[in-house]
Amino acid sequence: MSDFTVNMNEYLPLRDLVFNTLRQAILKGELKPGERLMEIQLAEKLGVSRTPIREAIRKLELEGLVIMIPRRGAEVARISQRSLQDVLEVRGALEELATDLACQRITDEELQKLQDAENHFKEVVAAGASEMEIAEADEAYHDIIYAASGNTKLVQMINNLREQMYRYRLEYIKDEAKRGTLIDEHERILEAIKLRDIIRAKALMKEHIDNQEITVTKNLEEEEERNAKR
């Protein structure tokens, strides 16, 4: 089982701390799709009783992150093509709007931050960093575009999707062959924003999100085929 712990510094009830810990572990891929959630093992690992573990698993089931299998118990839900499509359709629309507004409103300081974020992304990829580190560097790049939109409601809406987007972002980055493509896409989006070319920047952002959906869908289909042969 992956190395994750409860952050006891948060001012939340224990049941909420356990729920947030397990939720983050699933979204970040520390608990893998299809992995069984054993109450006793999780309770021992997190240093809590089985009661908050059981409550957390029920809430995760309601969110669709956990499923209950007869005679087997709880396990992490596999990523479905439908949920992928739903999330990325919404993300695509919000990202295109953020890119449009950023082209109009981005400051010189924010442009430099975006360039720095892209440089950092290239560095972590070149260094062979972990999937989570690369995903976080990718997220930081996009965060600057969101902030540069100057629209707090838009940023809030994107943040509400952040954790669901993170799961798919991580799945995409697992495909090492696509990391060079990500760098190239980031570079071209950055240049279009620098030129304030709204039409090109939005088209490039759409291509960026579409490529993620195509790749993750392909990976899901291949995984389904492998599982069917077992």
mmCIF file of C-alpha atoms in Angstrom:
data_model
loop_
_atom_site.group_PDB
_atom_site.id
_atom_site.type_symbol
_atom_site.label_atom_id
_atom_site.label_comp_id
_atom_site.label_asym_id
_atom_site.label_seq_id
_atom_site.Cartn_x
_atom_site.Cartn_y
_atom_site.Cartn_z
ATOM 1 C CA MET A 1 0.000 0.000 0.000
ATOM 2 C CA SER A 2 1.256 3.486 -0.869
ATOM 3 C CA ASP A 3 2.725 5.823 1.721
ATOM 4 C CA PHE A 4 0.037 8.320 2.706
ATOM 5 C CA THR A 5 -0.915 9.555 6.174
ATOM 6 C CA VAL A 6 -3.596 11.625 7.879
ATOM 7 C CA ASN A 7 -2.673 15.285 8.378
ATOM 8 C CA MET A 8 -3.672 15.795 12.013
ATOM 9 C CA ASN A 9 -3.017 19.546 11.858
ATOM 10 C CA GLU A 10 -6.295 20.271 10.107
ATOM 11 C CA TYR A 11 -9.166 21.645 12.192
ATOM 12 C CA LEU A 12 -11.601 18.993 11.078
ATOM 13 C CA PRO A 13 -13.347 16.018 12.731
ATOM 14 C CA LEU A 14 -11.420 12.764 12.431
ATOM 15 C CA ARG A 15 -13.985 11.259 10.045
ATOM 16 C CA ASP A 16 -13.457 14.192 7.646
ATOM 17 C CA LEU A 17 -9.680 13.915 7.907
ATOM 18 C CA VAL A 18 -9.825 10.217 7.026
ATOM 19 C CA PHE A 19 -12.242 10.869 4.151
ATOM 20 C CA ASN A 20 -10.058 13.665 2.716
ATOM 21 C CA THR A 21 -6.932 11.515 3.061
ATOM 22 C CA LEU A 22 -8.426 8.544 1.209
ATOM 23 C CA ARG A 23 -10.032 10.803 -1.399
ATOM 24 C CA GLN A 24 -6.731 12.491 -2.170
ATOM 25 C CA ALA A 25 -4.943 9.134 -2.281
ATOM 26 C CA ILE A 26 -7.411 7.926 -4.929
ATOM 27 C CA LEU A 27 -7.360 11.103 -6.986
ATOM 28 C CA LYS A 28 -3.567 11.247 -7.000
ATOM 29 C CA GLY A 29 -3.227 7.579 -7.873
ATOM 30 C CA GLU A 30 -1.698 6.512 -4.572
ATOM 31 C CA LEU A 31 -4.618 4.088 -4.283
ATOM 32 C CA LYS A 32 -4.915 2.506 -7.718
ATOM 33 C CA PRO A 33 -8.102 1.779 -9.706
ATOM 34 C CA GLY A 34 -9.244 -1.724 -8.799
ATOM 35 C CA GLU A 35 -7.282 -1.766 -5.520
ATOM 36 C CA ARG A 36 -9.220 -3.262 -2.603
ATOM 37 C CA LEU A 37 -9.871 -1.057 0.416
ATOM 38 C CA MET A 38 -9.399 -3.261 3.449
ATOM 39 C CA GLU A 39 -10.819 -1.586 6.556
ATOM 40 C CA ILE A 40 -8.419 -3.242 9.008
ATOM 41 C CA GLN A 41 -5.304 -2.456 6.959
ATOM 42 C CA LEU A 42 -6.358 1.163 6.345
ATOM 43 C CA ALA A 43 -7.219 1.653 10.020
ATOM 44 C CA GLU A 44 -3.800 0.344 11.075
ATOM 45 C CA LYS A 45 -2.007 2.420 8.456
ATOM 46 C CA LEU A 46 -3.747 5.667 9.413
ATOM 47 C CA GLY A 47 -3.769 4.964 13.131
ATOM 48 C CA VAL A 48 -7.546 5.199 13.542
ATOM 49 C CA SER A 49 -10.438 2.872 14.334
ATOM 50 C CA ARG A 50 -12.414 1.115 11.627
ATOM 51 C CA THR A 51 -15.455 3.385 12.125
ATOM 52 C CA PRO A 52 -14.105 6.514 10.326
ATOM 53 C CA ILE A 53 -12.665 4.254 7.618
ATOM 54 C CA ARG A 54 -16.077 2.673 7.046
ATOM 55 C CA GLU A 55 -17.775 6.107 6.977
ATOM 56 C CA ALA A 56 -15.187 7.434 4.504
ATOM 57 C CA ILE A 57 -15.657 4.460 2.188
ATOM 58 C CA ARG A 58 -19.430 5.048 2.147
ATOM 59 C CA LYS A 59 -18.948 8.713 1.206
ATOM 60 C CA LEU A 60 -16.413 7.792 -1.472
ATOM 61 C CA GLU A 61 -18.922 5.339 -2.908
ATOM 62 C CA LEU A 62 -21.476 8.170 -3.176
ATOM 63 C CA GLU A 63 -18.885 10.235 -5.089
ATOM 64 C CA GLY A 64 -18.274 7.373 -7.481
ATOM 65 C CA LEU A 65 -14.645 6.950 -6.430
ATOM 66 C CA VAL A 66 -15.291 3.608 -4.720
ATOM 67 C CA ILE A 67 -17.514 0.709 -5.710
ATOM 68 C CA MET A 68 -18.782 -2.204 -3.616
ATOM 69 C CA ILE A 69 -18.221 -5.670 -5.084
ATOM 70 C CA PRO A 70 -20.366 -8.570 -3.756
ATOM 71 C CA ARG A 71 -18.317 -11.003 -1.625
ATOM 72 C CA ARG A 72 -15.249 -8.856 -2.199
ATOM 73 C CA GLY A 73 -15.918 -5.538 -0.527
ATOM 74 C CA ALA A 74 -14.852 -2.028 -1.460
ATOM 75 C CA GLU A 75 -12.377 -1.197 -4.174
ATOM 76 C CA VAL A 76 -11.221 1.944 -5.954
ATOM 77 C CA ALA A 77 -13.447 2.632 -8.961
ATOM 78 C CA ARG A 78 -11.815 2.331 -12.332
ATOM 79 C CA ILE A 79 -11.865 5.411 -14.542
ATOM 80 C CA SER A 80 -14.726 5.181 -17.002
ATOM 81 C CA GLN A 81 -14.718 6.668 -20.483
ATOM 82 C CA ARG A 82 -18.012 8.404 -19.737
ATOM 83 C CA SER A 83 -16.735 10.195 -16.637
ATOM 84 C CA LEU A 84 -13.565 11.133 -18.518
ATOM 85 C CA GLN A 85 -15.593 12.661 -21.342
ATOM 86 C CA ASP A 86 -17.897 14.543 -18.947
ATOM 87 C CA VAL A 87 -15.042 16.106 -16.991
ATOM 88 C CA LEU A 88 -12.934 17.022 -20.009
ATOM 89 C CA GLU A 89 -15.881 18.558 -21.871
ATOM 90 C CA VAL A 90 -16.403 20.948 -18.954
ATOM 91 C CA ARG A 91 -12.696 21.504 -18.487
ATOM 92 C CA GLY A 92 -12.238 22.256 -22.177
ATOM 93 C CA ALA A 93 -14.931 24.945 -22.167
ATOM 94 C CA LEU A 94 -13.534 26.589 -19.026
ATOM 95 C CA GLU A 95 -9.929 26.410 -20.237
ATOM 96 C CA GLU A 96 -10.814 28.011 -23.567
ATOM 97 C CA LEU A 97 -12.600 30.868 -21.783
ATOM 98 C CA ALA A 98 -9.666 31.315 -19.395
ATOM 99 C CA THR A 99 -7.265 31.397 -22.353
ATOM 100 C CA ASP A 100 -9.423 33.947 -24.179
ATOM 101 C CA LEU A 101 -9.499 36.264 -21.173
ATOM 102 C CA ALA A 102 -5.808 35.726 -20.377
ATOM 103 C CA CYS A 103 -4.866 36.849 -23.890
ATOM 104 C CA GLN A 104 -6.683 40.095 -23.199
ATOM 105 C CA ARG A 105 -5.630 40.709 -19.600
ATOM 106 C CA ILE A 106 -2.331 38.988 -18.845
ATOM 107 C CA THR A 107 0.368 41.282 -17.456
ATOM 108 C CA ASP A 108 4.079 41.240 -18.231
ATOM 109 C CA GLU A 109 4.704 39.842 -14.753
ATOM 110 C CA GLU A 110 2.217 37.021 -15.334
ATOM 111 C CA LEU A 111 3.758 36.285 -18.729
ATOM 112 C CA GLN A 112 7.122 35.855 -17.033
ATOM 113 C CA LYS A 113 5.535 33.568 -14.434
ATOM 114 C CA LEU A 114 4.025 31.498 -17.251
ATOM 115 C CA GLN A 115 7.417 31.247 -18.948
ATOM 116 C CA ASP A 116 9.019 30.239 -15.636
ATOM 117 C CA ALA A 117 6.317 27.609 -15.089
ATOM 118 C CA GLU A 118 6.962 26.165 -18.545
ATOM 119 C CA ASN A 119 10.713 26.106 -17.905
ATOM 120 C CA HIS A 120 10.088 24.289 -14.628
ATOM 121 C CA PHE A 121 7.804 21.793 -16.368
ATOM 122 C CA LYS A 122 10.520 20.996 -18.917
ATOM 123 C CA GLU A 123 13.059 20.583 -16.111
ATOM 124 C CA VAL A 124 10.994 18.074 -14.124
ATOM 125 C CA VAL A 125 10.262 16.050 -17.269
ATOM 126 C CA ALA A 126 13.952 16.052 -18.261
ATOM 127 C CA ALA A 127 14.939 15.035 -14.734
ATOM 128 C CA GLY A 128 12.661 11.996 -14.845
ATOM 129 C CA ALA A 129 10.626 13.252 -11.894
ATOM 130 C CA SER A 130 7.709 11.272 -10.475
ATOM 131 C CA GLU A 131 4.339 11.316 -12.203
ATOM 132 C CA MET A 132 2.883 13.380 -9.361
ATOM 133 C CA GLU A 133 5.654 15.993 -9.600
ATOM 134 C CA ILE A 134 5.134 16.299 -13.360
ATOM 135 C CA ALA A 135 1.354 16.550 -12.889
ATOM 136 C CA GLU A 136 1.800 19.281 -10.291
ATOM 137 C CA ALA A 137 4.145 21.211 -12.606
ATOM 138 C CA ASP A 138 1.558 20.927 -15.396
ATOM 139 C CA GLU A 139 -1.140 22.123 -13.003
ATOM 140 C CA ALA A 140 1.000 25.109 -11.957
ATOM 141 C CA TYR A 141 1.353 26.154 -15.619
ATOM 142 C CA HIS A 142 -2.408 26.138 -16.121
ATOM 143 C CA ASP A 143 -3.021 27.910 -12.796
ATOM 144 C CA ILE A 144 -1.170 30.973 -14.087
ATOM 145 C CA ILE A 145 -3.437 31.137 -17.139
ATOM 146 C CA TYR A 146 -6.504 30.864 -14.889
ATOM 147 C CA ALA A 147 -5.263 33.669 -12.638
ATOM 148 C CA ALA A 148 -4.387 35.816 -15.657
ATOM 149 C CA SER A 149 -8.030 35.624 -16.799
ATOM 150 C CA GLY A 150 -8.842 38.047 -13.994
ATOM 151 C CA ASN A 151 -12.201 36.333 -13.475
ATOM 152 C CA THR A 152 -12.567 35.066 -9.914
ATOM 153 C CA LYS A 153 -15.817 33.184 -10.637
ATOM 154 C CA LEU A 154 -14.164 31.315 -13.485
ATOM 155 C CA VAL A 155 -11.196 30.403 -11.295
ATOM 156 C CA GLN A 156 -13.620 29.194 -8.609
ATOM 157 C CA MET A 157 -15.450 26.973 -11.096
ATOM 158 C CA ILE A 158 -12.166 25.479 -12.316
ATOM 159 C CA ASN A 159 -11.053 24.872 -8.728
ATOM 160 C CA ASN A 160 -14.279 22.974 -8.075
ATOM 161 C CA LEU A 161 -13.221 20.561 -10.836
ATOM 162 C CA ARG A 162 -9.555 20.521 -9.811
ATOM 163 C CA GLU A 163 -9.467 17.179 -8.027
ATOM 164 C CA GLN A 164 -11.405 15.342 -10.727
ATOM 165 C CA MET A 165 -9.187 16.888 -13.411
ATOM 166 C CA TYR A 166 -6.104 15.846 -11.452
ATOM 167 C CA ARG A 167 -6.985 12.162 -11.731
ATOM 168 C CA TYR A 168 -7.146 12.359 -15.534
ATOM 169 C CA ARG A 169 -4.100 14.618 -15.739
ATOM 170 C CA LEU A 170 -2.136 11.967 -13.843
ATOM 171 C CA GLU A 171 -3.404 9.219 -16.150
ATOM 172 C CA TYR A 172 -2.233 11.211 -19.180
ATOM 173 C CA ILE A 173 1.205 11.899 -17.747
ATOM 174 C CA LYS A 174 1.721 8.202 -17.027
ATOM 175 C CA ASP A 175 2.155 7.834 -20.793
ATOM 176 C CA GLU A 176 5.835 8.816 -21.027
ATOM 177 C CA ALA A 177 5.647 9.102 -24.820
ATOM 178 C CA LYS A 178 3.254 12.047 -24.463
ATOM 179 C CA ARG A 179 5.427 14.183 -22.191
ATOM 180 C CA GLY A 180 7.345 15.698 -25.090
ATOM 181 C CA THR A 181 4.023 16.520 -26.743
ATOM 182 C CA LEU A 182 2.927 18.293 -23.566
ATOM 183 C CA ILE A 183 6.046 20.447 -23.604
ATOM 184 C CA ASP A 184 5.479 21.391 -27.243
ATOM 185 C CA GLU A 185 1.800 22.208 -26.600
ATOM 186 C CA HIS A 186 2.688 24.374 -23.605
ATOM 187 C CA GLU A 187 5.261 26.263 -25.652
ATOM 188 C CA ARG A 188 2.845 26.983 -28.492
ATOM 189 C CA ILE A 189 0.071 28.115 -26.123
ATOM 190 C CA LEU A 190 2.551 30.403 -24.352
ATOM 191 C CA GLU A 191 3.677 31.991 -27.619
ATOM 192 C CA ALA A 192 0.092 32.580 -28.755
ATOM 193 C CA ILE A 193 -0.757 34.245 -25.439
ATOM 194 C CA LYS A 194 2.350 36.426 -25.707
ATOM 195 C CA LEU A 195 1.114 37.581 -29.131
ATOM 196 C CA ARG A 196 -2.412 38.131 -27.735
ATOM 197 C CA ASP A 197 -3.646 35.856 -30.526
ATOM 198 C CA ILE A 198 -6.961 34.803 -28.998
ATOM 199 C CA ILE A 199 -8.155 32.569 -31.853
ATOM 200 C CA ARG A 200 -4.884 30.618 -32.076
ATOM 201 C CA ALA A 201 -4.438 30.359 -28.299
ATOM 202 C CA LYS A 202 -7.963 28.970 -27.841
ATOM 203 C CA ALA A 203 -7.506 26.507 -30.710
ATOM 204 C CA LEU A 204 -4.230 25.291 -29.208
ATOM 205 C CA MET A 205 -5.805 24.902 -25.768
ATOM 206 C CA LYS A 206 -8.665 22.887 -27.265
ATOM 207 C CA GLU A 207 -6.160 20.651 -29.046
ATOM 208 C CA HIS A 208 -4.262 20.286 -25.765
ATOM 209 C CA ILE A 209 -7.370 19.037 -23.907
ATOM 210 C CA ASP A 210 -8.577 16.893 -26.834
ATOM 211 C CA ASN A 211 -5.219 15.115 -26.979
ATOM 212 C CA GLN A 212 -5.533 14.276 -23.307
ATOM 213 C CA GLU A 213 -8.961 12.731 -23.845
ATOM 214 C CA ILE A 214 -7.775 10.737 -26.887
ATOM 215 C CA THR A 215 -4.741 9.344 -25.059
ATOM 216 C CA VAL A 216 -6.494 8.458 -21.798
ATOM 217 C CA THR A 217 -9.418 6.890 -23.711
ATOM 218 C CA LYS A 218 -6.947 4.762 -25.695
ATOM 219 C CA ASN A 219 -5.209 3.688 -22.482
ATOM 220 C CA LEU A 220 -8.557 2.777 -20.882
ATOM 221 C CA GLU A 221 -9.552 0.690 -23.880
ATOM 222 C CA GLU A 222 -6.234 -1.151 -23.829
ATOM 223 C CA GLU A 223 -6.614 -1.812 -20.104
ATOM 224 C CA GLU A 224 -10.125 -3.189 -20.656
ATOM 225 C CA GLU A 225 -8.783 -5.523 -23.346
ATOM 226 C CA ARG A 226 -6.036 -6.773 -21.025
ATOM 227 C CA ASN A 227 -8.534 -7.371 -18.225
ATOM 228 C CA ALA A 228 -10.861 -9.245 -20.606
ATOM 229 C CA LYS A 229 -8.035 -11.647 -21.542
ATOM 230 C CA ARG A 230 -7.278 -12.564 -17.925
#
